[in-house]
Coordinates of C-alpha atoms in Angstrom, one line a residue:
X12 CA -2.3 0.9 -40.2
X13 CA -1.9 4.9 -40.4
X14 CA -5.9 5.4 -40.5
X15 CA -5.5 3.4 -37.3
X16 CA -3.3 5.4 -35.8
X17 CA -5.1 8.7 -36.7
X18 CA -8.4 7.2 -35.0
X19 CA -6.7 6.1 -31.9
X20 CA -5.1 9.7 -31.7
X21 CA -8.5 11.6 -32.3
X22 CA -9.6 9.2 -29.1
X23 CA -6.7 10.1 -27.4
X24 CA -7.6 14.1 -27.9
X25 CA -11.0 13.5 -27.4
X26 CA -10.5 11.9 -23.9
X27 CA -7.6 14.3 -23.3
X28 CA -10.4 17.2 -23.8
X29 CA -13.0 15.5 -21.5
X30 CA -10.6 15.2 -18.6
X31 CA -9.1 18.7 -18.9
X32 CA -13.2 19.7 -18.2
X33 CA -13.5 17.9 -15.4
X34 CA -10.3 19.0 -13.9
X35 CA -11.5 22.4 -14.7
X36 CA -14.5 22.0 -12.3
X37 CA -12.6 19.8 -10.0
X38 CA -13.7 16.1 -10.4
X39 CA -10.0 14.8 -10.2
X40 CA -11.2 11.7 -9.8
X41 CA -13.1 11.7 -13.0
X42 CA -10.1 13.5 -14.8
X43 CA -7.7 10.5 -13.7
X44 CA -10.2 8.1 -15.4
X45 CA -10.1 9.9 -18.9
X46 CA -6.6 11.1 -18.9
X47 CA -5.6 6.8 -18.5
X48 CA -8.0 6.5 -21.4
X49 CA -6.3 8.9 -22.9
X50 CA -3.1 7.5 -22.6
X51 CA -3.8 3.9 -23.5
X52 CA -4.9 5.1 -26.9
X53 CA -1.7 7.0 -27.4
X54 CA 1.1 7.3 -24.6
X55 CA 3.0 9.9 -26.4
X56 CA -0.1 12.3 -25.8
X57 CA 2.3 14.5 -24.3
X58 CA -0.7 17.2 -22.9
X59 CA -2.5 14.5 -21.0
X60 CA 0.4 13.1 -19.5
X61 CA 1.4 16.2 -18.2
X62 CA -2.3 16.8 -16.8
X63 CA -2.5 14.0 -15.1
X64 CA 0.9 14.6 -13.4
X65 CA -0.8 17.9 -12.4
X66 CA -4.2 16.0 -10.8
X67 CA -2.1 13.5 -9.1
X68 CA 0.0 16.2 -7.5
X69 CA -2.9 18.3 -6.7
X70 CA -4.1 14.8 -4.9
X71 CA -1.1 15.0 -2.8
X72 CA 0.2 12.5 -5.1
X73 CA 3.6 13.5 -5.7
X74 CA 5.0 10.1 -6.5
X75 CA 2.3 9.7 -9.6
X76 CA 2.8 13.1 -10.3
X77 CA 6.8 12.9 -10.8
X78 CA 6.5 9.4 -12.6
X79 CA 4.1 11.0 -15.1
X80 CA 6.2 14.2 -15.7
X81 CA 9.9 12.4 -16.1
X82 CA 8.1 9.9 -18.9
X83 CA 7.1 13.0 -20.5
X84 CA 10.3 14.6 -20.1
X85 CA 12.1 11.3 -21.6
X86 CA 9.5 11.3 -24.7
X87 CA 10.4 14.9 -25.8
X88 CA 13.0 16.7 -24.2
X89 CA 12.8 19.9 -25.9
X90 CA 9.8 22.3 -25.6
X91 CA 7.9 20.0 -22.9
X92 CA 6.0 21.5 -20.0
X93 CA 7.4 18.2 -17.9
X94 CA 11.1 19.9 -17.6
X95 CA 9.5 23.2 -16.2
X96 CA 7.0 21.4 -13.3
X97 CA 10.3 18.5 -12.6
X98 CA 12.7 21.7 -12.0
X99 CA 10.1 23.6 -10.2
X100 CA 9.5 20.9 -7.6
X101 CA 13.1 20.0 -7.3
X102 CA 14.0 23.7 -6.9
X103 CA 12.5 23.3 -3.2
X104 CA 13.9 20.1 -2.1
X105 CA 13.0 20.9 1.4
X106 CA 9.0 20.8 0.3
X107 CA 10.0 17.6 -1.8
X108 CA 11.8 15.7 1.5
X109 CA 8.8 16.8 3.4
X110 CA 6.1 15.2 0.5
X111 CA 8.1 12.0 0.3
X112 CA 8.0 12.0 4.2
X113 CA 4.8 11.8 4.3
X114 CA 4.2 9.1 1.8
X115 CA 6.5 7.4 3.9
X116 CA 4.5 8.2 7.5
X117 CA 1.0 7.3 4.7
X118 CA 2.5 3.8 4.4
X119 CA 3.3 3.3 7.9
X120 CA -0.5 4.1 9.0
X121 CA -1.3 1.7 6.5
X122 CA 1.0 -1.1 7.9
X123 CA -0.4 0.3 11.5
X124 CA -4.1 -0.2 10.2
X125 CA -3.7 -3.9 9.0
X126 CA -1.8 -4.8 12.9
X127 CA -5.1 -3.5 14.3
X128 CA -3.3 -0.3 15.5
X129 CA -6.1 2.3 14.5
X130 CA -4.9 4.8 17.5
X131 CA -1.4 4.9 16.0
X132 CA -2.4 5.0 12.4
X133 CA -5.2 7.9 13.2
X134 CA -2.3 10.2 15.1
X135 CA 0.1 9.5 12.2
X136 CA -2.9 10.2 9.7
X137 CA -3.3 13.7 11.3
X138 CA 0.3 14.5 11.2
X139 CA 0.6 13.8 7.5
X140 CA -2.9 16.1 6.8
X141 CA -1.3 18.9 8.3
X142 CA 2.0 18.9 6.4
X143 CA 0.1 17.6 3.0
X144 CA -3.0 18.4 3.1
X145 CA -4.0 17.9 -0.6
X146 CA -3.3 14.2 -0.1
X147 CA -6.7 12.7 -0.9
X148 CA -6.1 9.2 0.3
X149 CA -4.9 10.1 3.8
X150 CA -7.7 12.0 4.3
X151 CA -10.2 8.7 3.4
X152 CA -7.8 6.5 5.6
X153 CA -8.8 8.8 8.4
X154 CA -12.5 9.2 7.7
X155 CA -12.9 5.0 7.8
X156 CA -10.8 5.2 11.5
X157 CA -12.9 8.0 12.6
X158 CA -16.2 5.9 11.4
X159 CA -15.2 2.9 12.4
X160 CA -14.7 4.6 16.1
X161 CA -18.1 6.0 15.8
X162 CA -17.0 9.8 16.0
X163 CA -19.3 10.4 12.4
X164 CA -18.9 14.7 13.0
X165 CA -15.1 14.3 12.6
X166 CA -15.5 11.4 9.8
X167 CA -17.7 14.4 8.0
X168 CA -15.1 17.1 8.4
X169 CA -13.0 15.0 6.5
X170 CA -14.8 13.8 3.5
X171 CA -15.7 17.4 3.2
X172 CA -12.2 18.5 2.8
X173 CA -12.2 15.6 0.4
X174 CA -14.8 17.0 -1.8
X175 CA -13.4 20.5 -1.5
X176 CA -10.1 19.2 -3.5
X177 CA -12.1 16.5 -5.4
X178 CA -15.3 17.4 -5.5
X179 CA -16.9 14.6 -6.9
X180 CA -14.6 11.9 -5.0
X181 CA -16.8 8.3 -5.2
X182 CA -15.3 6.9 -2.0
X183 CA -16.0 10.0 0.2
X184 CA -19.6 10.7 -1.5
X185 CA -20.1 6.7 -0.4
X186 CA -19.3 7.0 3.1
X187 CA -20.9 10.3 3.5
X188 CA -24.2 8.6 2.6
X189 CA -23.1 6.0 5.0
X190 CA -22.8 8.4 7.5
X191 CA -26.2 10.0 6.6
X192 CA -27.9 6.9 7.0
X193 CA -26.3 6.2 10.3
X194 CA -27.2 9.3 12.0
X195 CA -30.3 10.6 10.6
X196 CA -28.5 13.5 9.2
X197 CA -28.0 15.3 5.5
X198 CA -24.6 16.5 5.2
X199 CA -24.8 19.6 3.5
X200 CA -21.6 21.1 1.3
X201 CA -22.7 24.9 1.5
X202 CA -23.8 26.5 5.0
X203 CA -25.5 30.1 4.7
X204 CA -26.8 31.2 8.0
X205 CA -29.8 33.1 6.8
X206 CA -31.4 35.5 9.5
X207 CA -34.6 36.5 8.5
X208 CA -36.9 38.4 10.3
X209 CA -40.5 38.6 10.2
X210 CA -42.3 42.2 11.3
X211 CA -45.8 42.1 12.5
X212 CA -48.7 44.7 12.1
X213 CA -50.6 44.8 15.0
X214 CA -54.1 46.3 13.8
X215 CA -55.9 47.8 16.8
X216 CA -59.4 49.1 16.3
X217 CA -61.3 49.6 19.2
X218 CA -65.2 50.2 19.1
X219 CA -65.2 52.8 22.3
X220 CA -68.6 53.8 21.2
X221 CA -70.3 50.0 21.5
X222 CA -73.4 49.6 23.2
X223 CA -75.8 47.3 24.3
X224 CA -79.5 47.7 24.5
X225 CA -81.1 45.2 27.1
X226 CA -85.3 45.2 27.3
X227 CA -85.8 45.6 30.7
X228 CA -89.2 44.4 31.7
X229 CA -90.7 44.9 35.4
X230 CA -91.9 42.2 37.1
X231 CA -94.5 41.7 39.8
X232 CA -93.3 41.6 43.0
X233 CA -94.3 38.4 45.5
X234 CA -93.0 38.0 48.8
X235 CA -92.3 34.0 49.6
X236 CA -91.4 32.3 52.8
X237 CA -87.3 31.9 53.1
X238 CA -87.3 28.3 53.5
X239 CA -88.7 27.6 50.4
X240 CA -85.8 29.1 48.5
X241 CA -83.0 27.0 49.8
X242 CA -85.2 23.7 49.4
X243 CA -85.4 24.6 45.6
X244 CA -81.6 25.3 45.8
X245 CA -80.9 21.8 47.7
X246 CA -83.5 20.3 44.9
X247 CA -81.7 21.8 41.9
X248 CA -78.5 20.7 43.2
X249 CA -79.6 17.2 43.6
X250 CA -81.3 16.7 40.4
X251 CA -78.5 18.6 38.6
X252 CA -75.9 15.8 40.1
X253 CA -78.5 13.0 38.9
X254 CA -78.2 14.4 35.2
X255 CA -74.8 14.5 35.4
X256 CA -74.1 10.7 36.4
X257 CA -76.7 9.6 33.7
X258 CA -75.8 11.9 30.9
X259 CA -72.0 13.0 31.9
X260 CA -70.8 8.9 33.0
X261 CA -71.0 7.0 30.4
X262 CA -69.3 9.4 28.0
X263 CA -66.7 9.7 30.4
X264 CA -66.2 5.8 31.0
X265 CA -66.2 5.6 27.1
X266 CA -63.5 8.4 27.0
X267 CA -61.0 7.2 29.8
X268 CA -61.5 3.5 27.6
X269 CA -61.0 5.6 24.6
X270 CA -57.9 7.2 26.0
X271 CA -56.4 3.6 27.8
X272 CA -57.1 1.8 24.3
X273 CA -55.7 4.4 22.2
X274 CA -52.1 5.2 24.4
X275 CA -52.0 1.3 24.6
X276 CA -52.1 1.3 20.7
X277 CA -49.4 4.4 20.3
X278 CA -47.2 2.5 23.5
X279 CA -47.4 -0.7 21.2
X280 CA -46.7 1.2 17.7
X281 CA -43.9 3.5 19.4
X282 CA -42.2 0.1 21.0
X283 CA -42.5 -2.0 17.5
X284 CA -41.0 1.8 15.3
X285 CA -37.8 1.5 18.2
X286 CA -37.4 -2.6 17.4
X287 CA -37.2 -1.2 13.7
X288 CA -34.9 1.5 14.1
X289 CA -32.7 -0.4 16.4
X290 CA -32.8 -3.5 13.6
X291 CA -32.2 -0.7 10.9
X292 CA -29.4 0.7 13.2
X293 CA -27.8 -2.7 13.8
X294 CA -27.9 -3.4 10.3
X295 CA -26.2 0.0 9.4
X296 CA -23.3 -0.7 12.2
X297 CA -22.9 -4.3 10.2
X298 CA -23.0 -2.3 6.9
X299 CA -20.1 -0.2 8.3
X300 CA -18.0 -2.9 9.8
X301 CA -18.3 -4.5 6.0
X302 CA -17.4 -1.1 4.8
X303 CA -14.3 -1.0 7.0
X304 CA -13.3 -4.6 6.3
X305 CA -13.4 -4.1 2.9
X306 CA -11.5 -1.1 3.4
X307 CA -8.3 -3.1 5.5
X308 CA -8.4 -5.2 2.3
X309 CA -8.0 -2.5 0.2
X310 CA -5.4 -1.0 2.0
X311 CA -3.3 -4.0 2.2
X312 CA -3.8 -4.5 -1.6
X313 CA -2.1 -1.3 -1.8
X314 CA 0.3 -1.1 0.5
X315 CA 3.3 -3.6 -1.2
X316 CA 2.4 -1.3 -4.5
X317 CA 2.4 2.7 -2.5
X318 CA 6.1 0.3 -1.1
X319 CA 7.4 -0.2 -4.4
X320 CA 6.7 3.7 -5.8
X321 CA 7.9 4.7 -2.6
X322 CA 11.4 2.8 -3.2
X323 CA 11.5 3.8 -6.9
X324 CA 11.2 7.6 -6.2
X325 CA 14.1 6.9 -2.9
X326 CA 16.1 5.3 -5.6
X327 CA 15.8 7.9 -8.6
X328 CA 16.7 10.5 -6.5
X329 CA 19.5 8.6 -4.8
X330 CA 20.7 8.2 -8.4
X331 CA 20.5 11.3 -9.3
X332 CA 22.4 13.0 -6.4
X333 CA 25.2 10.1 -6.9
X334 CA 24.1 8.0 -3.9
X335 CA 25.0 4.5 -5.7
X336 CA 24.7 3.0 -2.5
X337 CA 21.6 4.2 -1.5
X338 CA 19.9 4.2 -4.6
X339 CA 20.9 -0.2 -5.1
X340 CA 19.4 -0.5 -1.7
X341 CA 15.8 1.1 -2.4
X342 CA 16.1 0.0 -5.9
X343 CA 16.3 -3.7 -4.7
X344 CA 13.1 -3.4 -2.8
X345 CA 11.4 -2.5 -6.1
X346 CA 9.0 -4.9 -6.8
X347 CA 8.2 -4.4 -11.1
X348 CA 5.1 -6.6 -11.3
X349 CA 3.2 -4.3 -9.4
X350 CA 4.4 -0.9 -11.3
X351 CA 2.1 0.6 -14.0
X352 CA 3.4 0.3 -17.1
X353 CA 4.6 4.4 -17.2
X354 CA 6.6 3.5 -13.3
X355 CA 8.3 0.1 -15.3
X356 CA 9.6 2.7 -18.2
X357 CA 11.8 4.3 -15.7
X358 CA 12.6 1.6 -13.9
X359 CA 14.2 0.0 -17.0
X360 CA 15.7 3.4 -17.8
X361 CA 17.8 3.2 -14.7
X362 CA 18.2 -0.2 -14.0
X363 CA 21.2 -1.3 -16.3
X364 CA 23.6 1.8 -15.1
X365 CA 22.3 1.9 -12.0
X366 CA 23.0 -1.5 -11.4
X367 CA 26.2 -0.9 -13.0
X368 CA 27.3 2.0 -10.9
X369 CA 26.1 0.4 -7.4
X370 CA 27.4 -3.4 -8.4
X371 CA 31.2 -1.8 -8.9
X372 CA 30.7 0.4 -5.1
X373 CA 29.6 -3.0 -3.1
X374 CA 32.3 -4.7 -4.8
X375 CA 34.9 -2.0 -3.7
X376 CA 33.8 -1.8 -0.3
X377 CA 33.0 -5.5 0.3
X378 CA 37.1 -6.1 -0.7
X379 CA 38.4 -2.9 1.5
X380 CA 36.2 -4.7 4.4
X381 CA 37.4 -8.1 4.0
X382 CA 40.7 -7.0 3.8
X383 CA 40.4 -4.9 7.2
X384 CA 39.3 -7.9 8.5
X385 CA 35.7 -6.6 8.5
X386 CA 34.2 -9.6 8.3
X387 CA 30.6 -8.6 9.0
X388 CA 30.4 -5.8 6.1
X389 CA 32.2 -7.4 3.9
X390 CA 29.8 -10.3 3.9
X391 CA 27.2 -7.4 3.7
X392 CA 28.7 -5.6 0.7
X393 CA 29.4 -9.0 -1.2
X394 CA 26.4 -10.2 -1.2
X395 CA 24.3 -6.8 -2.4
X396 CA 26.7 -6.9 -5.1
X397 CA 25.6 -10.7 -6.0
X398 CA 22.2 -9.6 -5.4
X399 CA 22.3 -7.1 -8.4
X400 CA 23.5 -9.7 -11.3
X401 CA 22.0 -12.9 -12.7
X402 CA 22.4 -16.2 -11.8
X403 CA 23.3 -17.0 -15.4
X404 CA 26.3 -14.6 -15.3
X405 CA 28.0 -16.5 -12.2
X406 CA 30.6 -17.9 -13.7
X407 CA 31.8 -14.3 -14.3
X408 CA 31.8 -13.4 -10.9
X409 CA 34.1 -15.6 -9.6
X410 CA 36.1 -13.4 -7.7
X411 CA 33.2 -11.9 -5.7
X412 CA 31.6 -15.1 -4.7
X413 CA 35.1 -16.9 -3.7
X414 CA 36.2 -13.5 -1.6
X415 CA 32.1 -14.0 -0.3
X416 CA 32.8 -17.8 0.6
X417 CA 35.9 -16.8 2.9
X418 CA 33.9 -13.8 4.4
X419 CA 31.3 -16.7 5.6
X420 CA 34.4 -19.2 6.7
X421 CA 36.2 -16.4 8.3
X422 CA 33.0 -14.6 10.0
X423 CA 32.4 -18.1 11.5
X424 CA 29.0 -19.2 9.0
X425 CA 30.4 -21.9 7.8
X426 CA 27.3 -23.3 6.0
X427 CA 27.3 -20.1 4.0
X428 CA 30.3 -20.8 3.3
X429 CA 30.1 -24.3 2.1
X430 CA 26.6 -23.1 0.1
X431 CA 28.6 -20.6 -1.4
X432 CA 31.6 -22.8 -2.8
X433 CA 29.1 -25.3 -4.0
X434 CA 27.4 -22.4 -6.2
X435 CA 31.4 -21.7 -7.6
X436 CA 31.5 -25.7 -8.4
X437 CA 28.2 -25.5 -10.3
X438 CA 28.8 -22.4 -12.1
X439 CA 32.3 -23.5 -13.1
X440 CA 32.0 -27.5 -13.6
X441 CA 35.3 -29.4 -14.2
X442 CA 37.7 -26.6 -13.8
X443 CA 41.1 -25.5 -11.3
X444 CA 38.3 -23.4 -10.0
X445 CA 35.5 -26.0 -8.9
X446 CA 38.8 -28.4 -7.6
X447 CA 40.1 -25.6 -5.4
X448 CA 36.5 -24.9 -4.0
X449 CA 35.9 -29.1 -3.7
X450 CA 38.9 -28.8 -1.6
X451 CA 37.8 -25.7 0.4
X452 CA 34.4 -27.4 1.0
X453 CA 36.8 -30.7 2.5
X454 CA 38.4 -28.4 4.7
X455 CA 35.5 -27.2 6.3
X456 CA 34.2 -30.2 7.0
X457 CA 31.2 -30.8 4.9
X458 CA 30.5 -32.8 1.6
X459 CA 30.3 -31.4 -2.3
X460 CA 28.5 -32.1 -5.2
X461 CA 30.2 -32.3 -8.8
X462 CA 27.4 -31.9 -11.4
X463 CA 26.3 -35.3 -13.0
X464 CA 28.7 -37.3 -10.2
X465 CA 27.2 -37.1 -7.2
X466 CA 28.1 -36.4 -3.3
X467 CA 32.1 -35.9 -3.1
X468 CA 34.0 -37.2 0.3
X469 CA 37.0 -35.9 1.5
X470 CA 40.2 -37.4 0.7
X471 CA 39.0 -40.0 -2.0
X472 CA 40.1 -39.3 -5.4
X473 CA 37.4 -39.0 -8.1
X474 CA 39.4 -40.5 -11.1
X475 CA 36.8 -39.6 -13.4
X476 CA 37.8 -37.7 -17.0
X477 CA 41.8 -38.0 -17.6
X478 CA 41.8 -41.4 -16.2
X479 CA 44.9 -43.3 -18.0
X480 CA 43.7 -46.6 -19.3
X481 CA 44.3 -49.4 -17.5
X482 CA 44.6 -53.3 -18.9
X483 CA 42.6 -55.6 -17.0
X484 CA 42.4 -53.7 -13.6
X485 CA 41.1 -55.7 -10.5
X486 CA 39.0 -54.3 -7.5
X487 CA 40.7 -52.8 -5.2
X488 CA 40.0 -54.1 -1.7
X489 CA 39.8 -52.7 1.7
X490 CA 42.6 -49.8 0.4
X491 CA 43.3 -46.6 2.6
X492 CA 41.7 -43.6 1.3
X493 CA 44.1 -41.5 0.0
X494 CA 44.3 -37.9 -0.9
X495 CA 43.4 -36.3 -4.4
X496 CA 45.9 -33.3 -4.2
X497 CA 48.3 -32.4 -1.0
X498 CA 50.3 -29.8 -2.6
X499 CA 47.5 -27.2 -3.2
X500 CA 49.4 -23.8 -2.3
X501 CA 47.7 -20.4 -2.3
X502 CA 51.2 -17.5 -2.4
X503 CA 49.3 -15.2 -4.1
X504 CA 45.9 -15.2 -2.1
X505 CA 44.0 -14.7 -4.9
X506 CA 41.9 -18.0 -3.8
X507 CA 43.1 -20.4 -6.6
X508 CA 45.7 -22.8 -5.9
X509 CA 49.0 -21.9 -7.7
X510 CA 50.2 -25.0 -8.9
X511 CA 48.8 -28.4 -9.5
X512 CA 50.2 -30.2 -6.3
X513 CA 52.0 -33.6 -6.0
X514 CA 50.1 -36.2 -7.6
X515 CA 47.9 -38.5 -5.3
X516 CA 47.2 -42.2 -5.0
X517 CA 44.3 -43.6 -7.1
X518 CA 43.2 -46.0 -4.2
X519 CA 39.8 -45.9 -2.9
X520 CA 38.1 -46.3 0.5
X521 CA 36.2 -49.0 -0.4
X522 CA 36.1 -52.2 -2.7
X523 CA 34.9 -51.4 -6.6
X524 CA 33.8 -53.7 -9.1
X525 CA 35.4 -54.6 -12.1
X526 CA 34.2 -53.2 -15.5
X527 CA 35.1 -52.3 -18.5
X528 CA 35.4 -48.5 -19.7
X529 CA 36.5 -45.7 -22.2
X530 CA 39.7 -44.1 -20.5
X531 CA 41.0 -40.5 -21.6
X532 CA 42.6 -41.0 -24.5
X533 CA 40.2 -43.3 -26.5
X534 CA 41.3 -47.3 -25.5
X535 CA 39.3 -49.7 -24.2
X536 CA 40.7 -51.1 -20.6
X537 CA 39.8 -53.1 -17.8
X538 CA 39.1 -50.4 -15.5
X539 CA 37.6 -50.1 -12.2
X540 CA 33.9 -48.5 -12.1
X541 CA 33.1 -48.0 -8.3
X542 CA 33.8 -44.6 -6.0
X543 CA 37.6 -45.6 -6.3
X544 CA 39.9 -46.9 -8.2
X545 CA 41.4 -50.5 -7.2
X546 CA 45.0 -51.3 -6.9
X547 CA 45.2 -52.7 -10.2
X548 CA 43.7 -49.5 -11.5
X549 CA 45.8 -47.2 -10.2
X550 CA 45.8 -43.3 -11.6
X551 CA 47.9 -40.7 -10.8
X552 CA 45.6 -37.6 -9.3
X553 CA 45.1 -34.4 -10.7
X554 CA 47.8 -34.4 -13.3
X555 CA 46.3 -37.2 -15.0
X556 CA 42.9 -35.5 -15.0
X557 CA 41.4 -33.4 -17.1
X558 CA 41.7 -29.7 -16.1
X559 CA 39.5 -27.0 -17.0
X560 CA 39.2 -23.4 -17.2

């Protein structure tokens, strides 16, 4: 066991150092990945928790980043890093309102992106860039928009501030070379205007002193008649056109056929490389639209988890200023299935007090309200407090849920109401409690259920445990219904009757059959098994039942 501890802890180092390079040459993203290695081979690695807190905030991740440092805070208090980087961000809480603003506004572009509202969610986008602009993921939300809109110049300005705070970010290196392919163009990370200038030596050597011999010979002089001069000019001209049209045509018929055949040939190529490009176009605009679907999915993966962090940071702090109220209220909206395991740590470390603290503060206010005669918040207040304990403990919550029954009766939601006095009945099963509440549910009108009896009705007595024996008891027939308790009385308005009332009649509504049963105390008798007792069988009410609690 110990050599397997010491292997998993020289993992934990070695990943630990690997992450702490690439965070030293900026690939956050690849720093994330070894730090959670890191961690899953030893969680009390204390330096790459406290890493990772600082990648995730330099992301703009301030959630992740305060989740990480407070576990490493809670796993060694003394001499930890963690206490110096919590106290430093909390020492601004100005900058730390304004950070969890903006996770709030990211969130809301999300839920803005999945209605179809791109417009809304690339405004809001913008906003939260300029007031965190370290946060990675808003960033990407707004590159997808802006490609998705086909503006791919401001998509590019984007990813490149990306890649400037992680510079070797997957998703914005993928739809950078989506963008490449889309417009032709290389995006290029470093600029340098160059200007370079090329001189040119003009060499000039003139040859002034060039001459040209010429061999001048004299020729004989013989005077000719002057119209035999322009008929060898008209001849020459003529034969000079002849050799023209039999030596110059056919070359130039061959070269205008030449020239037709060959911008035919580069018309047909030039229209069949546009039908590509447009088909390699089209197919890049589907690839994009895939891209961008995929992307929606992504985000709506994410956006009940970025809820739930959201609502766990509103409710530590809320806790920690003293806000019981407010902390309950974000706290319920916590959903722990979709924490990491680090996040679940400190929601278990606050759950039980704060639950605690905020259960006792809707309590008090739910009764000050209810006894202003504010219905509406007291129903409010009553029922967070329910909302924060188990089902399993409602039997100890009496008072809450019969002071949350009347709320419903008196705010005029009277199945509420009846829903609520049915839970008191089956949380507190054959006792003064479940009687009162059968009888509340008969004075609003509706029916009850006792656990393992059946549907209740008003005004017949349920002579069921207690029942005095009863020798040879007859069906009753046709008898009036009669009432199982008149005499409940309330002084004390503490929502349990004060005294056991006057006894009531044992006869049914209706005619039961005759049978033989076990009565309270042991003896076999005659007694009468239908919804009522018979004349014969007649039983005094609640004083001859059974009470509990």
């Amino acid at each position: 066991m110990v050599f397997g501890q010491d292997i998993a802890e020289q993992l934990s180092r070695s990943y630990y150092n690997q992450g702490l390079d690439m965070a030293q040459i900026r690939d956050l993203s690849g720093a994330v990945d070894k730090l959670r290695i890191s961690l899953q081979f030893n969680k009390n690695n204390i330096q790459a928790r406290n890493l990772l807190g600082l990648v995730y905030y330099e992301t703009g991740e301030a959630v992740s980043a305060l989740s990480e440092w407070v576990i490493s805070a809670n796993l060694r208090p003394a001499g930890n890093d963690a206490a110096y980087f919590i106290q430093n961000l909390r020492s601004d809480p100005k900058h730390l309102e304004q950070l969890n603003q903006t996770i709030r506004q990211y969130n809301e572009a999300l839920r803005s992106c999945r209605e179809g509202n791109d417009d809304i969610a690339a405004v809001e986008l913008r906003k939260i860039v300029s007031r965190n602009p370290k946060l990675v993921s808003a960033y990407l939300l707004l590159a997808l928009i802006e490609i998705k809109d086909g503006k791919y110049s401001h998509a590019r300005r984007m990813l490149k501030r990306v890649l400037r705070i992680d510079r070797v970010n997957p998703s914005a290196l993928r739809y950078l070379r989506e963008i490449d392919e889309a417009t032709g163009t290389t995006t290029t990370m470093d600029i340098r205007t160059r200007d370079r200038r090329r001189g040119r030596k003009k060499n000039e050597n003139p040859d002034e002193d060039l001459q040209q011999n010429a061999a001048v010979r004299q020729a004989a002089f013989r005077e000719r008649p002057a119209y035999l001069t322009l008929v060898n000019v008209l001849f020459g001209v003529l034969i000079g056109i002849a050799g023209a049209a039999f030596v110059v045509g056919p070359a130039v018929r061959k070269s205008l056929s030449e020239s037709t055949n060959s911008r035919i040939t580069e018309y047909t190529t030039t229209i069949a490389a546009q039908q590509s490009k447009i088909n390699d176009l089209q197919q890049q605009v589907d690839d994009s639209t895939s891209s961008v679907s995929s992307a929606k999915d992504q985000v709506a993966d994410l956006q009940s988890t970025e809820q739930s962090y959201d609502n766990l940071l509103q409710a530590y702090v809320d806790y920690q200023n003293g806000d019981y109220e407010s902390a309950g209220d974000a706290f319920a909206k916590v959903d722990n299935s979709l924490l990491s395991t680090e996040a679940s740590e400190i929601y278990d470390s606050i759950k039980s007090d704060l639950q605690s603290q905020a259960y006792s503060s809707y309590v008090t206010q739910g009764q000050t309200a209810f006894y202003q005669e504010n219905w509406k918040d007291a129903v409010s207040y009553l029922e967070k407090a329910l909302a924060l304990t188990d089902s399993s403990d409602a039997a100890d919550n009496y008072e809450v849920m019969n002071l949350l029954a009347q709320a419903y009766a008196k705010n005029g939601d009277t199945d509420k109401a009846i829903a609520e006095y049915q839970a008191i009945i089956d949380a507190n099963p054959d006792t003064r409690r479940a009687e009162y509440a059968e009888y509340a549910i008969t004075e609003l009108g509706g029916t009850y259920t006792t656990p393992g009896s059946g549907t209740g009705q008003s005004g017949a007595a349920a002579n069921t445990a207690g029942t005095a024996e009863n020798t040879a008891g007859t069906a009753g027939a046709a008898d009036t219904a009669g009432t199982q308790n008149n005499g409940y009385a309330d002084a004390d308005g503490d929502g349990i009757p004060d005294d056991e009332g006057t006894d009531g009649t044992g006869n049914g509504a209706g005619a039961g059959t005759a049978g033989t049963g076990t009565g309270a105390d042991g003896d076999t008798a005659g007694t009468d098994t239908g919804a009522d007792v018979g004349t014969a069988g007649a039983a005094n009410g609640l004083n001859q039942s059974g009470w509990g609690g």
